[in-house]
Amino acid sequence: MHQGRTTLSKFLIQQLKGSSEQSDLAALLVDIAAAVKAISAMTAKGELGGVLGSLDSTNVQGETQKKLDVMSDTAFINTFAMGGLVAGLASEENDDIVEIDPGEGAGRFLAVFDPLDGSSNIDVNVSVGSIFSVLRAPEGRKPEVSDFLVIGRQQLAAGYAIYGPSTMFVLTVGKGTHGFTLDREVGNFILTHPHMQVPADTSEFAINASNERFWEPPVQRYVVECKNGKTDVRGRDFNMRWIASMVADIHRILMRGGVFMYPRDTKDPSKAGRLRLMYEANPMSMVIEQAGGLGSTGRERILDIEPGDIHQRVPVVIGSRNEVERIEKYHHEYDSGTDEKYTSPLFQERSLYAN
Ligand code: AFP
């Protein structure tokens, strides 16, 4: 069996033994892992399980819901309802917060999650995932929306599951980022990737390049320089990846470095970006920063953003610290007008900004 490797439960007991809140947090993370196992089993069945395809419904984002979106959402809600540890939850698939009747034990946590991220990939059998964030619940009263709107630095735990060739559960409780692999034969998550670290440098970037003409100049500048490789200021060639499942792209970056970008774009000026702060950008930023990386909007650290709405969208630049800091520098130079790069005739000739 797994010589010298520990299980998720034993690992959490070790990491979270300082207080009753920490013990309850360990129990909640085990509950979340149980929901992940159920979702892993559902996704693995594919068409044989009748789980593919879309429903006639749309979610609060106006996106058509996949069957597995709703099935995964239900798996999490049922787990929280039975666990007695969660007082309320917010999910991509639910317009409003959902109160959980804690029965005898008052739930001391709030759960915020994207039950199935990358669901547009599910019908073509490409890796998808679940993303979660755990916040502290108010004491002695029912949770309200305002209780969820806390800055990302106050997350008690965050992580994701990736349903790929293997199912992995990656989490942080603020003591590093650690990866567990599901042993399907016994149904246990085994610690296979302790203390994950994001390389500070990279030669790989992830972005949906079809949006290039809609990006702000600093993002265009960064991507042009990467594509120009050895012939430009970077002095080396870069590779590009885009899986269109944030979980899969971020997991690759956690494993081998890289930078993930979903910037604001002018395609829909009313949206600050595509990804949501509370259940995508914040949890992924905590995971990556606990592994030595950085999560930014390009202009500010994601974990410092004061949320205004549960489904708020933000621009996202997450990954290898030195690359994210370079992109932040380009945004600062652009905003402050301190870099002739954006005005020099040479750049204008070559740049994408030429009218
Ligand atoms: P879906 O869950 O609707 O597939 O969206 C996935 C996602 O939120 C994120 O996981 C991807 O990185 C991003 O959208 C992909 O967006 P594009 O489809 O515009 O490339």
Short mmCIF file of C-alpha atoms and ligand atoms in Angstrom, two decimals:
data_model
loop_
_atom_site.label_atom_id
_atom_site.label_comp_id
_atom_site.label_asym_id
_atom_site.label_seq_id
_atom_site.Cartn_x
_atom_site.Cartn_y
_atom_site.Cartn_z
CA MET A 1 0.00 0.00 0.00
CA HIS A 2 1.15 3.65 0.18
CA GLN A 3 4.49 3.18 2.00
CA GLY A 4 5.07 6.11 4.36
CA ARG A 5 2.36 8.23 2.79
CA THR A 6 -0.39 9.67 4.92
CA THR A 7 -4.08 10.07 4.20
CA LEU A 8 -6.01 13.32 3.99
CA SER A 9 -7.71 12.74 7.34
CA LYS A 10 -4.48 12.02 9.23
CA PHE A 11 -2.76 14.97 7.53
CA LEU A 12 -5.56 17.37 8.54
CA ILE A 13 -5.58 16.08 12.15
CA GLN A 14 -1.87 16.89 12.24
CA GLN A 15 -2.25 20.35 10.62
CA LEU A 16 -5.39 21.42 12.51
CA LYS A 17 -5.17 20.38 16.15
CA GLY A 18 -4.85 23.74 17.90
CA SER A 19 -8.47 24.51 18.70
CA SER A 20 -12.03 23.24 18.38
CA GLU A 21 -12.48 25.55 15.36
CA GLN A 22 -9.45 23.93 13.73
CA SER A 23 -10.74 20.43 14.49
CA ASP A 24 -14.10 21.37 12.97
CA LEU A 25 -12.30 22.83 9.93
CA ALA A 26 -10.47 19.51 9.46
CA ALA A 27 -13.84 17.72 9.62
CA LEU A 28 -15.32 20.12 7.06
CA LEU A 29 -12.44 19.54 4.64
CA VAL A 30 -13.01 15.79 4.96
CA ASP A 31 -16.68 16.44 4.11
CA ILE A 32 -15.66 18.48 1.06
CA ALA A 33 -13.38 15.62 -0.02
CA ALA A 34 -16.38 13.27 0.25
CA ALA A 35 -18.37 15.49 -2.13
CA VAL A 36 -15.35 15.51 -4.47
CA LYS A 37 -15.27 11.71 -4.47
CA ALA A 38 -18.97 11.63 -5.43
CA ILE A 39 -18.41 14.14 -8.25
CA SER A 40 -15.34 12.23 -9.43
CA ALA A 41 -17.44 9.06 -9.69
CA MET A 42 -20.16 10.94 -11.63
CA THR A 43 -17.76 12.57 -14.11
CA ALA A 44 -15.92 9.26 -14.65
CA LYS A 45 -19.14 7.63 -15.90
CA GLY A 46 -19.51 10.19 -18.72
CA GLU A 47 -22.24 9.32 -21.19
CA LEU A 48 -22.72 5.93 -19.52
CA GLY A 49 -24.01 7.77 -16.46
CA GLY A 50 -26.29 10.04 -18.48
CA VAL A 51 -24.48 13.03 -16.94
CA LEU A 52 -23.45 14.81 -20.12
CA GLY A 53 -25.30 17.56 -21.93
CA SER A 54 -27.10 20.72 -20.88
CA LEU A 55 -30.30 21.57 -19.09
CA ASP A 56 -32.87 24.15 -20.20
CA SER A 57 -31.91 26.28 -17.19
CA THR A 58 -29.36 29.10 -16.85
CA ASN A 59 -27.43 30.21 -13.78
CA VAL A 60 -27.03 33.68 -12.31
CA GLN A 61 -24.28 34.35 -14.83
CA GLY A 62 -26.78 33.73 -17.63
CA GLU A 63 -24.82 30.62 -18.61
CA THR A 64 -26.61 27.45 -19.73
CA GLN A 65 -26.26 24.87 -16.96
CA LYS A 66 -24.78 21.47 -17.69
CA LYS A 67 -26.39 18.48 -15.97
CA LEU A 68 -23.13 17.96 -14.07
CA ASP A 69 -23.11 21.61 -12.91
CA VAL A 70 -26.36 21.01 -11.03
CA MET A 71 -25.47 17.46 -9.91
CA SER A 72 -22.15 18.70 -8.51
CA ASP A 73 -23.83 21.65 -6.80
CA THR A 74 -26.33 19.26 -5.21
CA ALA A 75 -23.52 16.96 -4.04
CA PHE A 76 -21.86 19.84 -2.18
CA ILE A 77 -25.10 21.20 -0.71
CA ASN A 78 -26.18 17.76 0.53
CA THR A 79 -22.75 17.21 2.08
CA PHE A 80 -22.91 20.54 3.91
CA ALA A 81 -26.52 19.97 4.98
CA MET A 82 -25.60 16.63 6.58
CA GLY A 83 -22.29 17.75 8.08
CA GLY A 84 -23.67 20.34 10.52
CA LEU A 85 -20.49 22.43 10.16
CA VAL A 86 -21.69 25.01 7.62
CA ALA A 87 -24.21 27.74 8.44
CA GLY A 88 -24.55 28.99 4.88
CA LEU A 89 -23.13 28.68 1.40
CA ALA A 90 -22.75 30.58 -1.86
CA SER A 91 -22.25 28.88 -5.19
CA GLU A 92 -21.85 29.83 -8.82
CA GLU A 93 -25.03 27.88 -9.52
CA ASN A 94 -27.25 29.69 -6.99
CA ASP A 95 -28.32 33.32 -7.32
CA ASP A 96 -28.56 33.90 -3.57
CA ILE A 97 -26.85 32.49 -0.49
CA VAL A 98 -28.26 29.21 0.82
CA GLU A 99 -28.89 28.90 4.56
CA ILE A 100 -28.13 25.50 6.08
CA ASP A 101 -30.19 24.57 9.13
CA PRO A 102 -27.40 23.37 11.42
CA GLY A 103 -29.78 21.33 13.55
CA GLU A 104 -28.32 21.02 17.03
CA GLY A 105 -24.79 22.23 16.25
CA ALA A 106 -24.48 25.76 14.96
CA GLY A 107 -22.44 25.68 11.77
CA ARG A 108 -19.30 27.75 12.36
CA PHE A 109 -18.27 28.08 8.70
CA LEU A 110 -19.46 29.51 5.40
CA ALA A 111 -18.70 27.62 2.19
CA VAL A 112 -18.23 29.38 -1.16
CA PHE A 113 -17.67 27.25 -4.22
CA ASP A 114 -17.78 26.66 -7.96
CA PRO A 115 -19.11 23.10 -8.00
CA LEU A 116 -17.95 22.34 -11.53
CA ASP A 117 -15.41 24.64 -13.14
CA GLY A 118 -14.74 24.28 -16.86
CA SER A 119 -18.07 22.61 -17.47
CA SER A 120 -18.02 23.60 -21.15
CA ASN A 121 -15.29 20.92 -21.40
CA ILE A 122 -17.28 18.09 -19.81
CA ASP A 123 -19.03 16.99 -23.04
CA VAL A 124 -15.67 16.72 -24.85
CA ASN A 125 -14.02 14.75 -22.03
CA VAL A 126 -11.46 17.38 -21.02
CA SER A 127 -10.41 17.83 -17.36
CA VAL A 128 -12.77 19.84 -15.16
CA GLY A 129 -12.70 20.68 -11.46
CA SER A 130 -14.37 22.04 -8.34
CA ILE A 131 -13.13 25.10 -6.43
CA PHE A 132 -13.90 25.89 -2.77
CA SER A 133 -13.28 28.54 -0.16
CA VAL A 134 -14.07 28.37 3.58
CA LEU A 135 -14.92 31.47 5.62
CA ARG A 136 -15.84 31.95 9.28
CA ALA A 137 -19.61 32.16 9.97
CA PRO A 138 -21.11 34.84 12.26
CA GLU A 139 -21.74 33.69 15.83
CA GLY A 140 -25.23 33.50 17.31
CA ARG A 141 -27.17 34.54 14.24
CA LYS A 142 -28.02 33.40 10.75
CA PRO A 143 -25.55 34.38 8.01
CA GLU A 144 -26.32 37.29 5.73
CA VAL A 145 -24.79 38.18 2.36
CA SER A 146 -22.49 40.69 4.04
CA ASP A 147 -20.92 37.87 6.08
CA PHE A 148 -19.62 36.35 2.83
CA LEU A 149 -18.10 39.61 1.56
CA VAL A 150 -14.73 39.35 3.32
CA ILE A 151 -11.33 39.91 1.73
CA GLY A 152 -9.54 36.85 0.43
CA ARG A 153 -6.80 37.04 3.09
CA GLN A 154 -9.46 36.03 5.64
CA GLN A 155 -10.19 32.67 4.03
CA LEU A 156 -9.71 29.85 6.57
CA ALA A 157 -9.09 27.28 3.82
CA ALA A 158 -9.20 27.08 0.04
CA GLY A 159 -8.54 24.55 -2.66
CA TYR A 160 -9.76 22.62 -5.64
CA ALA A 161 -10.37 19.18 -7.03
CA ILE A 162 -9.24 18.30 -10.54
CA TYR A 163 -11.07 15.46 -12.28
CA GLY A 164 -8.37 14.46 -14.75
CA PRO A 165 -6.61 11.19 -15.60
CA SER A 166 -6.37 11.00 -11.80
CA THR A 167 -8.56 12.87 -9.34
CA MET A 168 -6.53 15.18 -7.13
CA PHE A 169 -7.53 17.32 -4.15
CA VAL A 170 -5.30 20.34 -3.56
CA LEU A 171 -5.79 22.50 -0.47
CA THR A 172 -4.32 25.05 1.88
CA VAL A 173 -5.26 26.03 5.43
CA GLY A 174 -2.63 28.77 5.43
CA LYS A 175 0.25 26.36 6.13
CA GLY A 176 1.47 25.70 2.60
CA THR A 177 -0.29 24.04 -0.34
CA HIS A 178 -0.59 20.25 -0.44
CA GLY A 179 -1.85 17.78 -3.05
CA PHE A 180 -3.66 14.49 -2.52
CA THR A 181 -4.40 11.79 -5.10
CA LEU A 182 -7.55 9.65 -4.92
CA ASP A 183 -6.89 5.95 -4.55
CA ARG A 184 -10.13 4.76 -6.10
CA GLU A 185 -9.63 1.17 -4.91
CA VAL A 186 -9.92 2.11 -1.26
CA GLY A 187 -11.59 5.53 -1.63
CA ASN A 188 -8.82 7.39 0.22
CA PHE A 189 -7.04 10.63 -0.68
CA ILE A 190 -3.29 10.02 -0.26
CA LEU A 191 -0.77 12.85 0.30
CA THR A 192 1.32 12.65 -2.89
CA HIS A 193 2.41 16.30 -3.33
CA PRO A 194 3.33 17.87 0.03
CA HIS A 195 4.47 21.53 0.17
CA MET A 196 3.85 22.35 -3.49
CA GLN A 197 5.93 25.26 -4.83
CA VAL A 198 5.32 27.41 -7.93
CA PRO A 199 8.61 28.16 -9.75
CA ALA A 200 9.19 31.95 -9.58
CA ASP A 201 10.10 32.10 -13.29
CA THR A 202 8.46 30.49 -16.28
CA SER A 203 8.42 30.35 -20.08
CA GLU A 204 4.78 29.33 -20.35
CA PHE A 205 1.68 31.52 -20.35
CA ALA A 206 -2.02 30.69 -20.45
CA ILE A 207 -4.59 33.01 -22.01
CA ASN A 208 -7.48 32.82 -24.48
CA ALA A 209 -5.63 34.46 -27.39
CA SER A 210 -8.84 34.91 -29.40
CA ASN A 211 -9.56 37.93 -27.18
CA GLU A 212 -6.26 39.67 -28.03
CA ARG A 213 -7.80 42.68 -29.77
CA PHE A 214 -9.96 43.36 -26.70
CA TRP A 215 -7.14 43.38 -24.11
CA GLU A 216 -5.70 46.46 -22.43
CA PRO A 217 -2.28 47.58 -23.76
CA PRO A 218 -0.19 46.19 -20.85
CA VAL A 219 -1.58 42.70 -21.45
CA GLN A 220 -1.08 43.04 -25.20
CA ARG A 221 2.51 44.18 -24.54
CA TYR A 222 3.25 41.21 -22.29
CA VAL A 223 1.79 38.62 -24.68
CA VAL A 224 3.45 40.19 -27.77
CA GLU A 225 6.83 40.02 -26.01
CA CYS A 226 6.26 36.36 -25.07
CA LYS A 227 5.25 35.51 -28.65
CA ASN A 228 8.29 37.37 -30.03
CA GLY A 229 10.46 35.19 -27.81
CA LYS A 230 14.20 35.35 -28.56
CA THR A 231 13.69 38.21 -31.06
CA ASP A 232 12.44 40.60 -28.36
CA VAL A 233 13.17 41.84 -24.84
CA ARG A 234 12.47 38.47 -23.17
CA GLY A 235 15.43 36.85 -24.93
CA ARG A 236 13.85 33.41 -24.84
CA ASP A 237 10.99 31.60 -26.49
CA PHE A 238 7.72 30.98 -24.62
CA ASN A 239 5.07 28.27 -24.84
CA MET A 240 1.31 28.83 -24.62
CA ARG A 241 -1.37 26.63 -23.11
CA TRP A 242 -5.14 27.20 -22.72
CA ILE A 243 -7.34 24.36 -21.42
CA ALA A 244 -10.34 26.61 -20.67
CA SER A 245 -10.73 24.93 -17.28
CA MET A 246 -9.21 27.30 -14.74
CA VAL A 247 -8.59 24.38 -12.36
CA ALA A 248 -6.59 22.46 -14.99
CA ASP A 249 -4.55 25.51 -16.05
CA ILE A 250 -3.81 26.51 -12.46
CA HIS A 251 -2.88 22.92 -11.52
CA ARG A 252 -0.35 22.81 -14.37
CA ILE A 253 1.08 26.13 -13.16
CA LEU A 254 1.26 24.85 -9.59
CA MET A 255 3.15 21.78 -10.85
CA ARG A 256 5.62 23.40 -13.32
CA GLY A 257 5.20 27.18 -13.27
CA GLY A 258 3.43 29.53 -15.64
CA VAL A 259 1.09 32.48 -15.61
CA PHE A 260 -2.68 32.29 -16.06
CA MET A 261 -4.41 35.39 -17.40
CA TYR A 262 -8.07 36.22 -17.83
CA PRO A 263 -7.82 40.01 -18.02
CA ARG A 264 -10.59 42.52 -18.29
CA ASP A 265 -11.35 43.12 -21.94
CA THR A 266 -13.41 45.54 -24.00
CA LYS A 267 -15.53 42.73 -25.48
CA ASP A 268 -18.00 43.36 -22.68
CA PRO A 269 -16.95 46.60 -20.92
CA SER A 270 -19.69 46.08 -18.32
CA LYS A 271 -17.75 43.08 -16.94
CA ALA A 272 -14.52 43.59 -14.97
CA GLY A 273 -13.40 40.18 -16.22
CA ARG A 274 -14.83 36.71 -16.74
CA LEU A 275 -13.78 35.00 -13.51
CA ARG A 276 -15.52 35.44 -10.17
CA LEU A 277 -13.70 36.79 -7.14
CA MET A 278 -15.32 34.82 -4.33
CA TYR A 279 -15.24 31.27 -5.68
CA GLU A 280 -12.53 31.32 -8.35
CA ALA A 281 -9.97 34.13 -8.00
CA ASN A 282 -9.77 34.22 -4.18
CA PRO A 283 -9.41 30.48 -3.50
CA MET A 284 -6.98 30.01 -6.39
CA SER A 285 -4.93 33.01 -5.23
CA MET A 286 -4.66 31.57 -1.71
CA VAL A 287 -3.56 28.18 -3.09
CA ILE A 288 -0.97 29.74 -5.41
CA GLU A 289 0.36 32.28 -2.87
CA GLN A 290 0.73 29.58 -0.21
CA ALA A 291 2.94 27.86 -2.83
CA GLY A 292 5.08 30.97 -3.37
CA GLY A 293 3.26 32.41 -6.37
CA LEU A 294 1.16 35.58 -6.69
CA GLY A 295 -2.47 36.40 -7.56
CA SER A 296 -3.20 39.85 -9.00
CA THR A 297 -5.72 41.76 -11.11
CA GLY A 298 -2.70 43.36 -12.81
CA ARG A 299 -3.24 46.40 -10.62
CA GLU A 300 -3.80 45.01 -7.12
CA ARG A 301 -3.40 41.82 -5.15
CA ILE A 302 -6.57 39.72 -5.47
CA LEU A 303 -6.55 38.69 -1.79
CA ASP A 304 -6.77 42.38 -0.76
CA ILE A 305 -9.93 43.18 -2.76
CA GLU A 306 -12.93 44.31 -0.71
CA PRO A 307 -15.80 42.30 -2.26
CA GLY A 308 -18.97 44.14 -3.26
CA ASP A 309 -21.03 41.21 -4.52
CA ILE A 310 -20.92 37.44 -4.19
CA HIS A 311 -20.81 36.99 -7.97
CA GLN A 312 -18.42 39.88 -8.60
CA ARG A 313 -16.00 39.40 -11.49
CA VAL A 314 -12.34 40.49 -11.47
CA PRO A 315 -9.42 40.46 -13.91
CA VAL A 316 -7.07 37.58 -13.05
CA VAL A 317 -3.30 37.21 -13.41
CA ILE A 318 -2.09 34.27 -11.29
CA GLY A 319 1.08 32.16 -11.20
CA SER A 320 4.87 32.47 -11.15
CA ARG A 321 5.69 35.44 -8.96
CA ASN A 322 8.28 37.12 -11.23
CA GLU A 323 5.96 37.00 -14.26
CA VAL A 324 2.95 38.31 -12.38
CA GLU A 325 5.11 41.16 -10.99
CA ARG A 326 6.28 41.97 -14.54
CA ILE A 327 2.67 42.20 -15.73
CA GLU A 328 1.81 44.43 -12.73
CA LYS A 329 4.79 46.64 -13.70
CA TYR A 330 3.46 46.96 -17.25
CA HIS A 331 0.03 47.97 -15.90
CA HIS A 332 1.63 50.56 -13.61
CA GLU A 333 3.74 52.01 -16.45
CA TYR A 334 0.65 52.19 -18.66
CA ASP A 335 -1.58 53.76 -16.01
CA SER A 336 1.06 56.31 -14.99
CA GLY A 337 2.11 57.03 -18.58
CA THR A 338 5.74 56.56 -17.53
CA ASP A 339 6.74 54.19 -20.29
CA GLU A 340 7.44 55.49 -23.77
CA LYS A 341 6.80 51.92 -24.89
CA TYR A 342 3.17 52.83 -25.37
CA THR A 343 3.91 55.98 -27.34
CA SER A 344 7.13 55.32 -29.28
CA PRO A 345 6.63 55.20 -33.06
CA LEU A 346 8.59 51.92 -33.19
CA PHE A 347 6.11 50.25 -30.84
CA GLN A 348 3.19 51.83 -32.63
CA GLU A 349 4.37 50.31 -35.94
CA ARG A 350 4.66 46.88 -34.38
CA SER A 351 2.03 47.16 -31.73
CA LEU A 352 -1.48 45.90 -31.82
CA TYR A 353 -2.74 49.30 -30.73
CA ALA A 354 -2.17 50.96 -34.11
CA ASN A 355 -5.56 52.16 -35.27
P1 AFP B 1 -17.17 27.24 -17.86
O1 AFP B 1 -17.31 26.66 -16.48
O2 AFP B 1 -18.40 27.97 -18.34
O3 AFP B 1 -16.62 26.27 -18.86
O4 AFP B 1 -16.09 28.42 -17.73
C1 AFP B 1 -14.81 28.03 -17.31
C2 AFP B 1 -14.08 29.30 -16.93
O5 AFP B 1 -14.80 29.99 -15.95
C3 AFP B 1 -12.67 28.99 -16.43
O6 AFP B 1 -12.57 27.76 -15.81
C4 AFP B 1 -11.82 29.06 -17.69
O7 AFP B 1 -10.48 29.43 -17.45
C5 AFP B 1 -12.55 30.13 -18.51
O8 AFP B 1 -13.92 30.13 -18.08
C6 AFP B 1 -12.51 29.82 -19.99
O9 AFP B 1 -13.09 30.93 -20.64
P2 AFP B 1 -13.14 30.93 -22.24
O10 AFP B 1 -14.15 29.89 -22.61
O11 AFP B 1 -13.57 32.35 -22.59
O12 AFP B 1 -11.76 30.60 -22.75
#
